[in-house]
Coordinates of C-alpha atoms in Angstrom, one line a residue:
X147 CA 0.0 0.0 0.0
X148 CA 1.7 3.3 -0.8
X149 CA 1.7 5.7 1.7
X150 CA 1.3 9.7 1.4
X151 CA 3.5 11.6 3.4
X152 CA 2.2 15.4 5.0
X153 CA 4.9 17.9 5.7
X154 CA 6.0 18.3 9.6
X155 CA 3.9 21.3 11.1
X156 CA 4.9 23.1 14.5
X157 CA 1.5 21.9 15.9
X158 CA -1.6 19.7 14.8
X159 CA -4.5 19.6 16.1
X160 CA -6.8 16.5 16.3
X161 CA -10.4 17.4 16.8
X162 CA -12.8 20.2 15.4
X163 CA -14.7 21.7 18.8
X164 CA -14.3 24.4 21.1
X165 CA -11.2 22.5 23.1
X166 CA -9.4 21.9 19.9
X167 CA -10.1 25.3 18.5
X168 CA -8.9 26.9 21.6
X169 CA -5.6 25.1 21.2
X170 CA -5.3 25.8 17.5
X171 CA -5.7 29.5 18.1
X172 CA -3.6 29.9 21.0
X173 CA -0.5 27.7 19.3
X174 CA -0.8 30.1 16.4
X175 CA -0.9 33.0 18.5
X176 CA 2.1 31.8 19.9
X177 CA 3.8 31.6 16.3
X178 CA 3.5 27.9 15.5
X179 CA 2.4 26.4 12.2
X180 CA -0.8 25.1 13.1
X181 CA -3.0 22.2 11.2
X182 CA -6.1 21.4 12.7
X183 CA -7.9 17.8 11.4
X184 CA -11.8 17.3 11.8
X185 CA -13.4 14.2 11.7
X186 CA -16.8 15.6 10.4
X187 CA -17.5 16.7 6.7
X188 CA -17.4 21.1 7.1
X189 CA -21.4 21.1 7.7
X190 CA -20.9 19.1 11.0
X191 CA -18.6 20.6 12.5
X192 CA -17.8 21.3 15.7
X193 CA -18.8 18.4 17.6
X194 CA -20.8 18.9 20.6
X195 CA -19.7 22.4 21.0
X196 CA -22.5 23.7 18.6
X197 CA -24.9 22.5 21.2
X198 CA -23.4 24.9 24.4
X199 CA -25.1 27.9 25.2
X200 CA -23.0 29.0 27.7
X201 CA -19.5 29.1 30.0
X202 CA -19.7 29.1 34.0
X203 CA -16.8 31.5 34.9
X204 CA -15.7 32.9 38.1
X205 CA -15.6 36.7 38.8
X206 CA -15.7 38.3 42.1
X207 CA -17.7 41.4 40.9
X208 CA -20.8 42.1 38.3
X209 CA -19.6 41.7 35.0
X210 CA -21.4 42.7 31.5
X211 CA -23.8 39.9 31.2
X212 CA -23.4 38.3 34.6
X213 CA -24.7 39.7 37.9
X214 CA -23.2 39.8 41.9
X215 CA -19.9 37.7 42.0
X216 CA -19.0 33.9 41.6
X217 CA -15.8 33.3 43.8
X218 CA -13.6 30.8 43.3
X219 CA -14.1 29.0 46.4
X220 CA -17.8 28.7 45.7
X221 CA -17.7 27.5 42.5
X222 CA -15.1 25.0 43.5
X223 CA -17.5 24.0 46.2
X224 CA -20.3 23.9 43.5
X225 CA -18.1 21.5 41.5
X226 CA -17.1 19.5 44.8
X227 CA -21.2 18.9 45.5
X228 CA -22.0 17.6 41.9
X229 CA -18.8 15.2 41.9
X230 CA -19.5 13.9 44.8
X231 CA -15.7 14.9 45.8
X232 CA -14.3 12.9 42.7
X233 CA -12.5 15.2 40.8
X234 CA -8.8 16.5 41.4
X235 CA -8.7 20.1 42.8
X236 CA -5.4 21.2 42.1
X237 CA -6.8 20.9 38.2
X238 CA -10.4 21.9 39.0
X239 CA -9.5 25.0 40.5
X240 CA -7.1 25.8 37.4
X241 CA -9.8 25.3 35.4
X242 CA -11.8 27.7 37.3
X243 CA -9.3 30.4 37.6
X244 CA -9.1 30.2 33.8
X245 CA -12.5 30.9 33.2
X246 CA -12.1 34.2 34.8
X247 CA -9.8 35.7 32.0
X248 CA -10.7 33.9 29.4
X249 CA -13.9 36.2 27.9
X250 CA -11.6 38.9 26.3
X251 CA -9.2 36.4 24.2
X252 CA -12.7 34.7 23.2
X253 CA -14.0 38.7 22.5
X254 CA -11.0 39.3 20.9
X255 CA -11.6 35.9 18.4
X256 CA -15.8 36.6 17.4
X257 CA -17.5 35.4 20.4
X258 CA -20.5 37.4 21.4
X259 CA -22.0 37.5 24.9
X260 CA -25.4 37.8 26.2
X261 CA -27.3 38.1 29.6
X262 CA -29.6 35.0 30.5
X263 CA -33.2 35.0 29.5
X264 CA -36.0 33.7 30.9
X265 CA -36.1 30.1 31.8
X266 CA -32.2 30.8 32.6
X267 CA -32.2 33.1 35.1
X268 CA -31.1 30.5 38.3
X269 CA -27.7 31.3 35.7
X270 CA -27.7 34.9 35.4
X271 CA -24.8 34.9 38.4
X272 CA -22.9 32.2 37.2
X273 CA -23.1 31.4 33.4
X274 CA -22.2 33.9 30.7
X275 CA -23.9 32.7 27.7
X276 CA -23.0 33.1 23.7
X277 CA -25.2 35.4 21.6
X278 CA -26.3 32.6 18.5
X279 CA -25.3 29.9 21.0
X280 CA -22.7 27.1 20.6
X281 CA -23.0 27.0 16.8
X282 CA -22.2 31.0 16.8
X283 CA -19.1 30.3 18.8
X284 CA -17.6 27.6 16.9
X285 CA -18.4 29.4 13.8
X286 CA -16.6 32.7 15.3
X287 CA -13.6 30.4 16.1
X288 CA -13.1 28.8 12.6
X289 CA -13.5 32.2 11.1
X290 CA -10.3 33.9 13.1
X291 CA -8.4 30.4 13.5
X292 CA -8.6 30.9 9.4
X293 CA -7.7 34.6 9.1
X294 CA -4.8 33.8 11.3
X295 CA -3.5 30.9 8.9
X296 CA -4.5 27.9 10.9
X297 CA -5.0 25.6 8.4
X298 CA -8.0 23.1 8.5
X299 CA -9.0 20.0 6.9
X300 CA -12.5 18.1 7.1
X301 CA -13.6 14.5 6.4
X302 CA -10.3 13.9 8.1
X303 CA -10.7 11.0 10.7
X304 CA -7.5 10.3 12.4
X305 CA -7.2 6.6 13.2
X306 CA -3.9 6.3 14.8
X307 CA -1.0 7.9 16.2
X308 CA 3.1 7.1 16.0
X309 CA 4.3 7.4 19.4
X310 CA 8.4 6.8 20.6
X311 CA 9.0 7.1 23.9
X312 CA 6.3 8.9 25.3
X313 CA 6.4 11.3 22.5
X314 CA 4.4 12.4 19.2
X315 CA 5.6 11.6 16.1
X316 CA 2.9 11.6 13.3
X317 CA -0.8 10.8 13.0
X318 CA -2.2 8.6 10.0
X319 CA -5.4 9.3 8.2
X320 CA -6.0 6.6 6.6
X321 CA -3.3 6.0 4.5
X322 CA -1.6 9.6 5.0
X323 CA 1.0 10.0 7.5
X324 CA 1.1 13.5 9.0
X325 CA 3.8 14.4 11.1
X326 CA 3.9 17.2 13.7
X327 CA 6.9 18.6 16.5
X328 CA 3.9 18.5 18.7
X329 CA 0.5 17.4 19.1
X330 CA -3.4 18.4 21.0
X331 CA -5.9 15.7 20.9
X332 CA -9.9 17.0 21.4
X333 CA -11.0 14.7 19.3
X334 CA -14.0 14.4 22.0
X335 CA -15.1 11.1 24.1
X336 CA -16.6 7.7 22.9
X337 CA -20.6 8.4 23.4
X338 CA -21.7 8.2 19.7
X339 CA -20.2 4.7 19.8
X340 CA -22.7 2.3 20.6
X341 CA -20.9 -0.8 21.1
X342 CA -18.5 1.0 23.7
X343 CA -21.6 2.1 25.7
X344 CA -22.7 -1.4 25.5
X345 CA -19.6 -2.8 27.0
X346 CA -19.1 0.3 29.8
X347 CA -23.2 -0.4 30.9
X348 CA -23.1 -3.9 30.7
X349 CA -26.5 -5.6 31.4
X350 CA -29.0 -5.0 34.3
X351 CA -30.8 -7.4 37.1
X352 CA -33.2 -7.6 33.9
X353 CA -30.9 -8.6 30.9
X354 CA -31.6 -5.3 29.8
X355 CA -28.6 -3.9 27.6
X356 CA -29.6 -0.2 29.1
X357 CA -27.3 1.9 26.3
X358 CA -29.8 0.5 23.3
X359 CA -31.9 2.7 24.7
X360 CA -29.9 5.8 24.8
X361 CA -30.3 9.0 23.1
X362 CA -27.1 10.8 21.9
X363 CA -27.4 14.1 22.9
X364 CA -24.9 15.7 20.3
X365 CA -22.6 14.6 17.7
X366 CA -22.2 11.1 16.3
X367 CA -18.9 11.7 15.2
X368 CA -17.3 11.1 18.7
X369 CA -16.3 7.4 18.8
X370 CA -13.3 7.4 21.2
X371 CA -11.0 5.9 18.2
X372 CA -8.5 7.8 19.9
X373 CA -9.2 6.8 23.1
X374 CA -8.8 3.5 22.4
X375 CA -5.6 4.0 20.6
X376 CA -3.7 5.7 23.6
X377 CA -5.4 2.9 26.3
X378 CA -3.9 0.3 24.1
X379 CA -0.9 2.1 23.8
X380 CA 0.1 2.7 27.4
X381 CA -1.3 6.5 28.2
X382 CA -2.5 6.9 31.9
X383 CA -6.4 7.1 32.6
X384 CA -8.2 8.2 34.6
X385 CA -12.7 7.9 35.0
X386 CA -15.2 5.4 35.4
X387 CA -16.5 4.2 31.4
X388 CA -20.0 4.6 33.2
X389 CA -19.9 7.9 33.8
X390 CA -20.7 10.6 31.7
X391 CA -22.7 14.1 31.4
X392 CA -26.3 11.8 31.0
X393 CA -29.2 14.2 30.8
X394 CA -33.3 12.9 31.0
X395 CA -34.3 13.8 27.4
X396 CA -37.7 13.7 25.5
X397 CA -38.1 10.0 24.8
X398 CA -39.4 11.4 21.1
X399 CA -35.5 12.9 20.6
X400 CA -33.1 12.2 17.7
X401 CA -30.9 9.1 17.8
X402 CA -28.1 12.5 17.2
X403 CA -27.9 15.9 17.2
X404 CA -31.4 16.6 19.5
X405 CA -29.0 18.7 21.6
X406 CA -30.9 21.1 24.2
X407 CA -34.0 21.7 22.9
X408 CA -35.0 17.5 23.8
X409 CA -34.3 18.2 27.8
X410 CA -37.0 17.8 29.7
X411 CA -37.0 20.6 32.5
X412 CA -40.2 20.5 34.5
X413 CA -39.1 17.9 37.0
X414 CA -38.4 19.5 40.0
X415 CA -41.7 20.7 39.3
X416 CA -43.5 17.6 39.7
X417 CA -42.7 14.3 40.3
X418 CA -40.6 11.4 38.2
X419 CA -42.2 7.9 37.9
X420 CA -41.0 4.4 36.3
X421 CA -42.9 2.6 33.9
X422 CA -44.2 0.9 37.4
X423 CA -45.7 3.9 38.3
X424 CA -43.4 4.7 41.1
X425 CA -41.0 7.3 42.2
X426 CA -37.3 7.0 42.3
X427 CA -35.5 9.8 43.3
X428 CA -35.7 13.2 45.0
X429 CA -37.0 15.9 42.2
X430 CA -36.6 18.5 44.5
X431 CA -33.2 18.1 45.7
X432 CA -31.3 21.0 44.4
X433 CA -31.6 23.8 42.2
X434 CA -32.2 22.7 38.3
X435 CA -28.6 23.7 37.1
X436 CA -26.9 21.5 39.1
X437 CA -29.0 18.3 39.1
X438 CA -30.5 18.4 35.6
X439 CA -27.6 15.9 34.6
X440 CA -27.9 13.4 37.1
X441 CA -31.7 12.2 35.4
X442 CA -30.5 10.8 32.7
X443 CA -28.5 8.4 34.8
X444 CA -31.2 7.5 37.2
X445 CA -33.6 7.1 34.3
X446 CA -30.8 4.4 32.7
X447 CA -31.2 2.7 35.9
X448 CA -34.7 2.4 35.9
X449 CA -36.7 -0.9 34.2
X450 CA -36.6 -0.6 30.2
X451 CA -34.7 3.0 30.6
X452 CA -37.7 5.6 30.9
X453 CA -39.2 7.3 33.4
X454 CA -42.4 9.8 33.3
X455 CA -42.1 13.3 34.3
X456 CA -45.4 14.6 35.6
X457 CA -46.6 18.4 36.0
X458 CA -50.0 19.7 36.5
X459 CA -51.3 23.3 35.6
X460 CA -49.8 24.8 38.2
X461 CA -46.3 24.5 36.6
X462 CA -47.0 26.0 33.5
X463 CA -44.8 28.6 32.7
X464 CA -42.4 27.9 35.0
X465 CA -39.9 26.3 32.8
X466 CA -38.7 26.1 29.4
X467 CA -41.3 24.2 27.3
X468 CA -40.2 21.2 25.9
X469 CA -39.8 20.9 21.6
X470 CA -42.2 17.9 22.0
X471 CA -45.2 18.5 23.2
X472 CA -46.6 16.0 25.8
X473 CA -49.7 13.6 26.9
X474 CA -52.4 15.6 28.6
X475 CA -55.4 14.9 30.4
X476 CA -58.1 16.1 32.7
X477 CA -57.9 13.2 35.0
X478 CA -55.0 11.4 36.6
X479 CA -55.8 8.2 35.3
X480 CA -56.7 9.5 31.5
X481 CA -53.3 10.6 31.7
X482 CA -51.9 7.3 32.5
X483 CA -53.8 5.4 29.7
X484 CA -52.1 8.1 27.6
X485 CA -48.5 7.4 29.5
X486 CA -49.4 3.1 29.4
X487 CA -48.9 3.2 32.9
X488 CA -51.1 0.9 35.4
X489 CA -53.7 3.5 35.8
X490 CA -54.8 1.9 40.1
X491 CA -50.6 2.6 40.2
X492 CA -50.6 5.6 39.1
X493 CA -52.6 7.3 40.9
X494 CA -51.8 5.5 44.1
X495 CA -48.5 7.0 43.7
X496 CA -49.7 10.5 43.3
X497 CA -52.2 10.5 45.7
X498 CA -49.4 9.5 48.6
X499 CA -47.4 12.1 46.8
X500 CA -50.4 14.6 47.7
X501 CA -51.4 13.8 50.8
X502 CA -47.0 13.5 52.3
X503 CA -47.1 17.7 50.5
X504 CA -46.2 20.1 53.5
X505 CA -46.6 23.6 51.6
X506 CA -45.3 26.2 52.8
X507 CA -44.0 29.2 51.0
X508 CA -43.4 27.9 47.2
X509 CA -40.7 29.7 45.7
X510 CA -38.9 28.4 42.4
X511 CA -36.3 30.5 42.7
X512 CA -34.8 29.8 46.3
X513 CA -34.7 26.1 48.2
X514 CA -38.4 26.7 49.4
X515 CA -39.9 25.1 52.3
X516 CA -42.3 22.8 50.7
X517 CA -41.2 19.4 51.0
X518 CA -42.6 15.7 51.9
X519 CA -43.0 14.3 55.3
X520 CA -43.4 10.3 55.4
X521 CA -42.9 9.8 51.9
X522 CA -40.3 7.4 50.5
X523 CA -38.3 9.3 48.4
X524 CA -38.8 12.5 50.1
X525 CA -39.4 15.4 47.7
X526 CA -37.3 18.5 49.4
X527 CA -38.4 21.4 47.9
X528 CA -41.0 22.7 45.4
X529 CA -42.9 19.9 46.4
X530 CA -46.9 20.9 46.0
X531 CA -49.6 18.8 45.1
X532 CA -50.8 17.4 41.8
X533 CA -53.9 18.4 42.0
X534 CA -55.1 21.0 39.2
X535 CA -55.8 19.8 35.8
X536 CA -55.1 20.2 33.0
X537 CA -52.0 17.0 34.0
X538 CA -49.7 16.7 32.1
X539 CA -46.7 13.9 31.2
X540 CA -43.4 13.6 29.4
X541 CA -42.1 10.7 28.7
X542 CA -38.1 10.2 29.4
X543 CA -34.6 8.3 28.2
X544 CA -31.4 8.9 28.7
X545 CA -29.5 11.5 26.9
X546 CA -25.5 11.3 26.7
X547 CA -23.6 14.4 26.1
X548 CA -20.0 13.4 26.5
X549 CA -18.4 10.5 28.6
X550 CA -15.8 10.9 31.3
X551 CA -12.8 8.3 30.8
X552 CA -9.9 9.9 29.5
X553 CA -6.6 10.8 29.4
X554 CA -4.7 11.3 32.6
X555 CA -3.0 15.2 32.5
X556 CA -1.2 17.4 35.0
X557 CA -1.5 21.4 35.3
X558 CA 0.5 21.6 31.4
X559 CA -2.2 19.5 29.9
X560 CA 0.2 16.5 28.6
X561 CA -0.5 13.0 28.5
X562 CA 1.0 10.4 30.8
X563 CA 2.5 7.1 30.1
X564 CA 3.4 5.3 33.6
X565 CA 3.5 8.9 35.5
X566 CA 5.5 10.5 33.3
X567 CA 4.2 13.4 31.3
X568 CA 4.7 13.3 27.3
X569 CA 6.9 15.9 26.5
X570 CA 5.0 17.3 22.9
X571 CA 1.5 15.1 23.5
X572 CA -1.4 17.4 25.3
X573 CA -5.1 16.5 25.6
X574 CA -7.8 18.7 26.0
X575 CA -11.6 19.1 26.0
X576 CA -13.6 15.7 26.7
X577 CA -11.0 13.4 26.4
X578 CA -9.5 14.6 30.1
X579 CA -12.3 16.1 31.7
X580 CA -12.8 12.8 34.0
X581 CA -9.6 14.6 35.4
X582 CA -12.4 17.4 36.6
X583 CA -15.3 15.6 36.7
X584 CA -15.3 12.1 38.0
X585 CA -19.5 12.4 38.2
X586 CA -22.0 14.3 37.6
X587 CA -22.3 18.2 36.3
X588 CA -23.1 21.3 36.7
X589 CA -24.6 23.8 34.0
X590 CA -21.8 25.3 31.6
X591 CA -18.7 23.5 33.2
X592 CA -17.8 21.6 30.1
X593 CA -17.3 24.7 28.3
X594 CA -15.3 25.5 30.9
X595 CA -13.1 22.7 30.9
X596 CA -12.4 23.0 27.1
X597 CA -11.9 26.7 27.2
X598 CA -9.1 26.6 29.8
X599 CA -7.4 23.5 29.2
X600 CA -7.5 23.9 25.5
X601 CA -5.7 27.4 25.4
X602 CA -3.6 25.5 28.3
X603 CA -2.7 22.8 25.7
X604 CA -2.2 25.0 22.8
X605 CA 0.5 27.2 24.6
X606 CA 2.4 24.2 26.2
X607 CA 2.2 22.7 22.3
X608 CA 3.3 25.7 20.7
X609 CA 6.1 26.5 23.3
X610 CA 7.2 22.4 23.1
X611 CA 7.0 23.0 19.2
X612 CA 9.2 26.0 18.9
X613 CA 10.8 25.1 22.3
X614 CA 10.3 27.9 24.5
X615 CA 8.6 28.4 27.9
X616 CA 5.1 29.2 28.8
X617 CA 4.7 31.8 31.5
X618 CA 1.0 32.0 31.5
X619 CA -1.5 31.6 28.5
X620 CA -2.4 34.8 27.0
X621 CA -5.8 36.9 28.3

């Protein structure tokens, strides 16, 4: 087979979305030669990165589109809570102090900011979100990464790398070898590929294979080739293959692509039942942006992989409405015909729902006073009767965003083989942010993630390139 041979560049770039873009444009900033390779044909793009709407970022006073202050400390604690402690803080809180000069160099490159808008606002403190959303962004970012001479090449798949020693050598597409003095992978995680999913879920009690039945939230082009390329050849790991940002969609999403629009985000509104009819979990345990991506997990759990979220009138407009409309009736058990639940269940369930309600002072907005007493799980807040038709029911499956194994990294970004960090090979983006997140998520932290340790990665690749130091990334 002949072989086609790529001149060396200063730095390539494997992967098409924010991390990888981040990296691209940093490295050139810096002075290197910089090819970037995406796996998707030019229309796709991206990768899940056209689904973000916004960054969480840290700033101790009000800001243009974000209100009070967000400390450090706080949103360190914020990212403690949600992982459940599993997470390393020495990189967390880089990550975190990154986000609070990051806006201007992303100003500076086309990206647009907005305040939140309604349906957002638990945000408006911590969240800065991009005007056009994700797909603006990414767009912003190919446009300067071009007009600075980053060159760019679609359809381009990598399959495999050519490592010595710990180092980067090249990187083959298909039959092309492409050699580079130093290397970023963001080439994203391994949730669009089925058969992985398979083998990280396994089966349940059931013999239920629970990832047949998941959604995938964004793009189909992440399939962890590379992934499983640098586990086979030796690079340190670090997450659980279970784990991943899993969000309760609309059980009427896409297979690909439904992105944000197919979240269903009335449950701590109501209450969540199985297709037995019976509650699982606490819907009122914390405030939406932190929780929202723990459902999609429980709901994988849960017998044949849905679960019902159920609202009555006295929810309406309190939360974003969902693309898909939903069953509706004026009784409880004309809405469970609808749902195919046991109807004698059903309402069972919401009736001891009803009658455990303490109400106090409802408020949406602040963790309220009205909670369960007796009731098995206990609702903690928001928790008022279903009681006022019309009732209403969405019908849920798990939704995967990204996955969490990746690639072990210290404070430079650079991959590890047996504790020792790769002298010219950085990761960034999803393929390291188990390093952050070990479980669970809260709202806008991925972005975060990608932003910092992708302009992290692009400096250190750059300065390894053209061998010089890194003092700090450029603001």
């Amino acid at each position: 087979m002949k072989h086609q041979q790529t001149g060396t560049v200063n730095v390539l770039v494997i992967g098409g979305g924010n991390a990888a873009l981040c990296a691209a444009l940093v490295a050139r900033e810096a002075g290197a030669s910089v090819l970037l390779l995406e796996a998707a044909p030019r229309e796709w793009r991206g990768g899940n990165s056209s689904h973000t709407r916004n960054l969480r970022c840290m700033h101790d006073a009000p800001q243009d589109v974000l209100t009070d202050a967000y400390p450090e400390e706080e949103f360190w604690q914020d990212l403690k809570k949600v992982t459940g402690g599993i997470t390393d803080e020495k990189l967390a809180r880089l990550a975190i102090r990154e986000s609070a000069r990051c806006r201007d160099w992303m100003r500076k490159h086309g990206v647009h900011f907005q305040p939140s808008l309604s349906g957002t606002l638990h945000l408006s403190r911590t969240n800065a979100f991009f005007m056009g959303g994700g797909k603006a962004l990414v767009n912003a970012y190919y446009r300067s990464a071009e007009a600075l001479g980053v060159r760019i090449r679609y359809d381009a798949p990598v399959d495999r790398l050519e490592l010595a020693d710990g180092g980067f050598r090249a990187a083959w597409v298909g039959g092309e070898r492409i050699a580079a003095r130093a290397c970023v992978l963001a080439a994203g995680g391994f949730e669009s590929n089925r058969e992985w999913l398979r083998e990280a879920w396994g089966q349940n009690a059931d013999g239920e294979w629970p990832a047949d039945n998941f959604a995938i939230r964004g793009t189909r082009f992440n399939r962890g080739v590379l992934l499983r390329f640098m586990m086979a050849a030796g690079a340190d790991m670090v997450g659980d293959p279970s784990q991943s940002h899993c969000v309760a969609v609309n059980a009427r999403a896409p297979l690909y692509d439904g992105g944000i629009c197919t979240r269903i985000d009335c449950v701590s509104l109501g209450i969540v039942v199985n297709k037995d009819a019976h509650r699982f979990y606490d819907e009122g345990e914390d405030f939406w942006p932190k929780r929202y991506a723990i459902w999609g997990r429980l709901v994988a759990q849960q017998p044949a992989q849905v679960g019902y979220s159920i609202i009555d009138a006295k929810a309406n407009g309190r939360f974003m409405p969902p693309v898909f409309p939903g069953a509706q009736a004026d009784s409880l058990e004309g809405l469970a015909r609808q749902l195919g639940l046991d109807e004698a269940s059903f309402v069972r369930t919401v009736r001891d729902y009803n009658a455990a309600c303490r109400v106090g002072s409802f408020d949406h907005t602040v963790l309220d006073d009205c909670h369960t007493e007796g009731l098995a799980p206990a609702k903690t807040h928001w928790a008022l009767p279903i009681d006022t038709p019309p009732f209403r029911g969405y019908a849920l499956k798990p939704g995967i965003t990204f996955t969490y194994l990746g690639l072990k990294v210290n404070e430079r970004s650079a991959v590890h083989f047996a504790d020792v960090p790769s002298p010219n090979l950085f990761v960034a983006g999803e393929m390291m942010a188990g390093n952050v997140l070990g479980k669970g998520y809260t709202a806008g932290v991925g972005m975060t993630i990608g932003t910092a340790f992708g302009r992290i990665a692009g400096a250190h690749a750059a300065a390894a390139a053209l061998e010089k130091g890194v003092h700090h990334v450029a603001a």
